[in-house]
mmCIF file with all atom_site columns, C-alpha atoms in Angstrom:
data_model
loop_
_atom_site.group_PDB
_atom_site.id
_atom_site.type_symbol
_atom_site.label_atom_id
_atom_site.label_alt_id
_atom_site.label_comp_id
_atom_site.label_asym_id
_atom_site.label_entity_id
_atom_site.label_seq_id
_atom_site.pdbx_PDB_ins_code
_atom_site.Cartn_x
_atom_site.Cartn_y
_atom_site.Cartn_z
_atom_site.occupancy
_atom_site.B_iso_or_equiv
_atom_site.pdbx_formal_charge
_atom_site.auth_seq_id
_atom_site.auth_comp_id
_atom_site.auth_asym_id
_atom_site.auth_atom_id
_atom_site.pdbx_PDB_model_num
ATOM 1  C CA . MET A 1 1  ? 16.477  -11.250 9.124   1.00 0.00 ? 1  MET A CA 1
ATOM 2  C CA . SER A 1 2  ? 13.536  -13.091 8.456   1.00 0.00 ? 2  SER A CA 1
ATOM 3  C CA . LYS A 1 3  ? 10.730  -12.120 5.959   1.00 0.00 ? 3  LYS A CA 1
ATOM 4  C CA . LEU A 1 4  ? 8.536   -11.144 8.809   1.00 0.00 ? 4  LEU A CA 1
ATOM 5  C CA . THR A 1 5  ? 10.920  -9.031  10.711  1.00 0.00 ? 5  THR A CA 1
ATOM 6  C CA . ALA A 1 6  ? 11.768  -7.235  7.276   1.00 0.00 ? 6  ALA A CA 1
ATOM 7  C CA . ARG A 1 7  ? 7.996   -6.558  6.667   1.00 0.00 ? 7  ARG A CA 1
ATOM 8  C CA . ARG A 1 8  ? 7.559   -5.231  10.299  1.00 0.00 ? 8  ARG A CA 1
ATOM 9  C CA . VAL A 1 9  ? 10.610  -3.016  9.881   1.00 0.00 ? 9  VAL A CA 1
ATOM 10 C CA . VAL A 1 10 ? 9.344   -1.539  6.745   1.00 0.00 ? 10 VAL A CA 1
ATOM 11 C CA . GLN A 1 11 ? 5.885   -0.934  8.197   1.00 0.00 ? 11 GLN A CA 1
ATOM 12 C CA . VAL A 1 12 ? 7.083   1.091   10.980  1.00 0.00 ? 12 VAL A CA 1
ATOM 13 C CA . PRO A 1 13 ? 7.572   4.309   9.336   1.00 0.00 ? 13 PRO A CA 1
ATOM 14 C CA . ILE A 1 14 ? 3.981   4.025   7.702   1.00 0.00 ? 14 ILE A CA 1
ATOM 15 C CA . HIS A 1 15 ? 2.390   3.547   11.390  1.00 0.00 ? 15 HIS A CA 1
ATOM 16 C CA . ILE A 1 16 ? 4.349   6.561   12.386  1.00 0.00 ? 16 ILE A CA 1
ATOM 17 C CA . TYR A 1 17 ? 2.947   8.485   9.633   1.00 0.00 ? 17 TYR A CA 1
ATOM 18 C CA . ARG A 1 18 ? -0.476  7.372   10.382  1.00 0.00 ? 18 ARG A CA 1
ATOM 19 C CA . LYS A 1 19 ? -0.304  8.014   14.078  1.00 0.00 ? 19 LYS A CA 1
ATOM 20 C CA . CYS A 1 20 ? 1.877   11.373  14.169  1.00 0.00 ? 20 CYS A CA 1
ATOM 21 C CA . ILE A 1 21 ? 1.755   13.188  10.716  1.00 0.00 ? 21 ILE A CA 1
ATOM 22 C CA . SER A 1 22 ? -1.511  12.192  9.030   1.00 0.00 ? 22 SER A CA 1
ATOM 23 C CA . PRO A 1 23 ? -3.922  13.713  11.757  1.00 0.00 ? 23 PRO A CA 1
ATOM 24 C CA . LEU A 1 24 ? -1.931  16.927  11.490  1.00 0.00 ? 24 LEU A CA 1
ATOM 25 C CA . LYS A 1 25 ? -2.941  17.449  7.758   1.00 0.00 ? 25 LYS A CA 1
ATOM 26 C CA . PRO A 1 26 ? -6.302  17.394  5.762   1.00 0.00 ? 26 PRO A CA 1
ATOM 27 C CA . ALA A 1 27 ? -7.343  14.315  3.805   1.00 0.00 ? 27 ALA A CA 1
ATOM 28 C CA . THR A 1 28 ? -5.732  14.672  0.401   1.00 0.00 ? 28 THR A CA 1
ATOM 29 C CA . CYS A 1 29 ? -5.398  10.878  -1.008  1.00 0.00 ? 29 CYS A CA 1
ATOM 30 C CA . ARG A 1 30 ? -7.106  10.620  -4.073  1.00 0.00 ? 30 ARG A CA 1
ATOM 31 C CA . PHE A 1 31 ? -7.542  6.775   -3.819  1.00 0.00 ? 31 PHE A CA 1
ATOM 32 C CA . TYR A 1 32 ? -9.261  4.087   -1.882  1.00 0.00 ? 32 TYR A CA 1
ATOM 33 C CA . PRO A 1 33 ? -7.767  2.544   0.252   1.00 0.00 ? 33 PRO A CA 1
ATOM 34 C CA . THR A 1 34 ? -5.482  5.519   1.453   1.00 0.00 ? 34 THR A CA 1
ATOM 35 C CA . CYS A 1 35 ? -1.786  5.365   0.389   1.00 0.00 ? 35 CYS A CA 1
ATOM 36 C CA . SER A 1 36 ? -0.764  4.530   3.683   1.00 0.00 ? 36 SER A CA 1
ATOM 37 C CA . ALA A 1 37 ? -3.304  1.550   3.892   1.00 0.00 ? 37 ALA A CA 1
ATOM 38 C CA . TYR A 1 38 ? -2.155  0.504   0.593   1.00 0.00 ? 38 TYR A CA 1
ATOM 39 C CA . ALA A 1 39 ? 1.378   0.475   1.578   1.00 0.00 ? 39 ALA A CA 1
ATOM 40 C CA . LEU A 1 40 ? 0.689   -1.584  4.758   1.00 0.00 ? 40 LEU A CA 1
ATOM 41 C CA . GLU A 1 41 ? -1.285  -4.068  2.638   1.00 0.00 ? 41 GLU A CA 1
ATOM 42 C CA . ALA A 1 42 ? 1.112   -4.213  -0.229  1.00 0.00 ? 42 ALA A CA 1
ATOM 43 C CA . ILE A 1 43 ? 3.885   -5.084  2.104   1.00 0.00 ? 43 ILE A CA 1
ATOM 44 C CA . GLU A 1 44 ? 1.929   -7.677  4.058   1.00 0.00 ? 44 GLU A CA 1
ATOM 45 C CA . VAL A 1 45 ? 0.953   -9.483  0.688   1.00 0.00 ? 45 VAL A CA 1
ATOM 46 C CA . HIS A 1 46 ? 4.138   -8.866  -1.271  1.00 0.00 ? 46 HIS A CA 1
ATOM 47 C CA . GLY A 1 47 ? 6.988   -8.689  1.151   1.00 0.00 ? 47 GLY A CA 1
ATOM 48 C CA . ALA A 1 48 ? 9.085   -5.730  1.997   1.00 0.00 ? 48 ALA A CA 1
ATOM 49 C CA . LEU A 1 49 ? 10.774  -5.242  -1.328  1.00 0.00 ? 49 LEU A CA 1
ATOM 50 C CA . LYS A 1 50 ? 7.892   -5.573  -3.690  1.00 0.00 ? 50 LYS A CA 1
ATOM 51 C CA . GLY A 1 51 ? 5.405   -4.110  -1.325  1.00 0.00 ? 51 GLY A CA 1
ATOM 52 C CA . SER A 1 52 ? 7.459   -1.156  -0.914  1.00 0.00 ? 52 SER A CA 1
ATOM 53 C CA . TRP A 1 53 ? 7.870   -0.595  -4.517  1.00 0.00 ? 53 TRP A CA 1
ATOM 54 C CA . LEU A 1 54 ? 4.165   -1.186  -5.342  1.00 0.00 ? 54 LEU A CA 1
ATOM 55 C CA . ALA A 1 55 ? 3.625   1.466   -2.512  1.00 0.00 ? 55 ALA A CA 1
ATOM 56 C CA . ALA A 1 56 ? 6.307   4.133   -4.037  1.00 0.00 ? 56 ALA A CA 1
ATOM 57 C CA . LYS A 1 57 ? 4.448   3.726   -7.468  1.00 0.00 ? 57 LYS A CA 1
ATOM 58 C CA . ARG A 1 58 ? 0.878   4.611   -5.896  1.00 0.00 ? 58 ARG A CA 1
ATOM 59 C CA . ILE A 1 59 ? 2.252   7.317   -3.825  1.00 0.00 ? 59 ILE A CA 1
ATOM 60 C CA . ALA A 1 60 ? 3.779   8.948   -7.207  1.00 0.00 ? 60 ALA A CA 1
ATOM 61 C CA . ARG A 1 61 ? 0.284   8.438   -8.772  1.00 0.00 ? 61 ARG A CA 1
ATOM 62 C CA . CYS A 1 62 ? -1.501  10.483  -5.863  1.00 0.00 ? 62 CYS A CA 1
ATOM 63 C CA . HIS A 1 63 ? -1.306  13.919  -6.993  1.00 0.00 ? 63 HIS A CA 1
ATOM 64 C CA . PRO A 1 64 ? -3.947  16.611  -7.930  1.00 0.00 ? 64 PRO A CA 1
ATOM 65 C CA . PHE A 1 65 ? -3.564  15.960  -11.733 1.00 0.00 ? 65 PHE A CA 1
ATOM 66 C CA . ASN A 1 66 ? -4.716  12.193  -11.235 1.00 0.00 ? 66 ASN A CA 1
ATOM 67 C CA . LEU A 1 67 ? -8.516  11.693  -10.547 1.00 0.00 ? 67 LEU A CA 1
ATOM 68 C CA . GLY A 1 68 ? -7.717  8.495   -8.145  1.00 0.00 ? 68 GLY A CA 1
ATOM 69 C CA . GLY A 1 69 ? -10.653 6.112   -7.458  1.00 0.00 ? 69 GLY A CA 1
ATOM 70 C CA . ILE A 1 70 ? -10.372 2.542   -6.194  1.00 0.00 ? 70 ILE A CA 1
ATOM 71 C CA . ASP A 1 71 ? -7.181  1.146   -6.480  1.00 0.00 ? 71 ASP A CA 1
ATOM 72 C CA . LEU A 1 72 ? -6.492  -2.226  -4.602  1.00 0.00 ? 72 LEU A CA 1
ATOM 73 C CA . VAL A 1 73 ? -3.122  -4.109  -4.138  1.00 0.00 ? 73 VAL A CA 1
ATOM 74 C CA . PRO A 1 74 ? -2.817  -6.721  -6.854  1.00 0.00 ? 74 PRO A CA 1
ATOM 75 C CA . PRO A 1 75 ? -2.983  -10.233 -5.475  1.00 0.00 ? 75 PRO A CA 1
ATOM 76 C CA . ARG A 1 76 ? 0.201   -12.483 -5.218  1.00 0.00 ? 76 ARG A CA 1
ATOM 77 C CA . LYS A 1 77 ? 0.915   -14.376 -8.494  1.00 0.00 ? 77 LYS A CA 1
ATOM 78 C CA . GLY A 1 78 ? -0.266  -17.893 -7.916  1.00 0.00 ? 78 GLY A CA 1
ATOM 79 C CA . SER A 1 79 ? -2.704  -16.920 -4.952  1.00 0.00 ? 79 SER A CA 1
ATOM 80 C CA . PRO A 1 80 ? -6.367  -18.354 -5.058  1.00 0.00 ? 80 PRO A CA 1
ATOM 81 C CA . LYS A 1 81 ? -7.663  -14.755 -5.932  1.00 0.00 ? 81 LYS A CA 1
ATOM 82 C CA . ASP A 1 82 ? -5.411  -14.635 -8.975  1.00 0.00 ? 82 ASP A CA 1
ATOM 83 C CA . THR A 1 83 ? -6.859  -17.738 -10.403 1.00 0.00 ? 83 THR A CA 1
ATOM 84 C CA . GLU A 1 84 ? -10.494 -17.005 -10.061 1.00 0.00 ? 84 GLU A CA 1
ATOM 85 C CA . VAL A 1 85 ? -12.695 -16.957 -12.933 1.00 0.00 ? 85 VAL A CA 1
ATOM 86 C CA . GLN A 1 86 ? -14.320 -13.500 -13.308 1.00 0.00 ? 86 GLN A CA 1
ATOM 87 C CA . ASN A 1 87 ? -17.899 -13.835 -14.587 1.00 0.00 ? 87 ASN A CA 1
#
């Protein structure tokens, strides 16, 4: 199975959740981007295995005792974003 195929297979349940389940419940995600958007991006950037791990860690933090906030997907190590100098 190619890496692209693995990513797509892992992303299918997230798309189903966003289309079928999410509209039926109130918005409760405490983060930006939402946990499902974070999961899709994490899988796209880091691949199926690491992206799923990052998504699971994020979902575990999304609860009433966490204030939430902006939590972006970390850049892939060695990517141009990772090596930019912050002023």
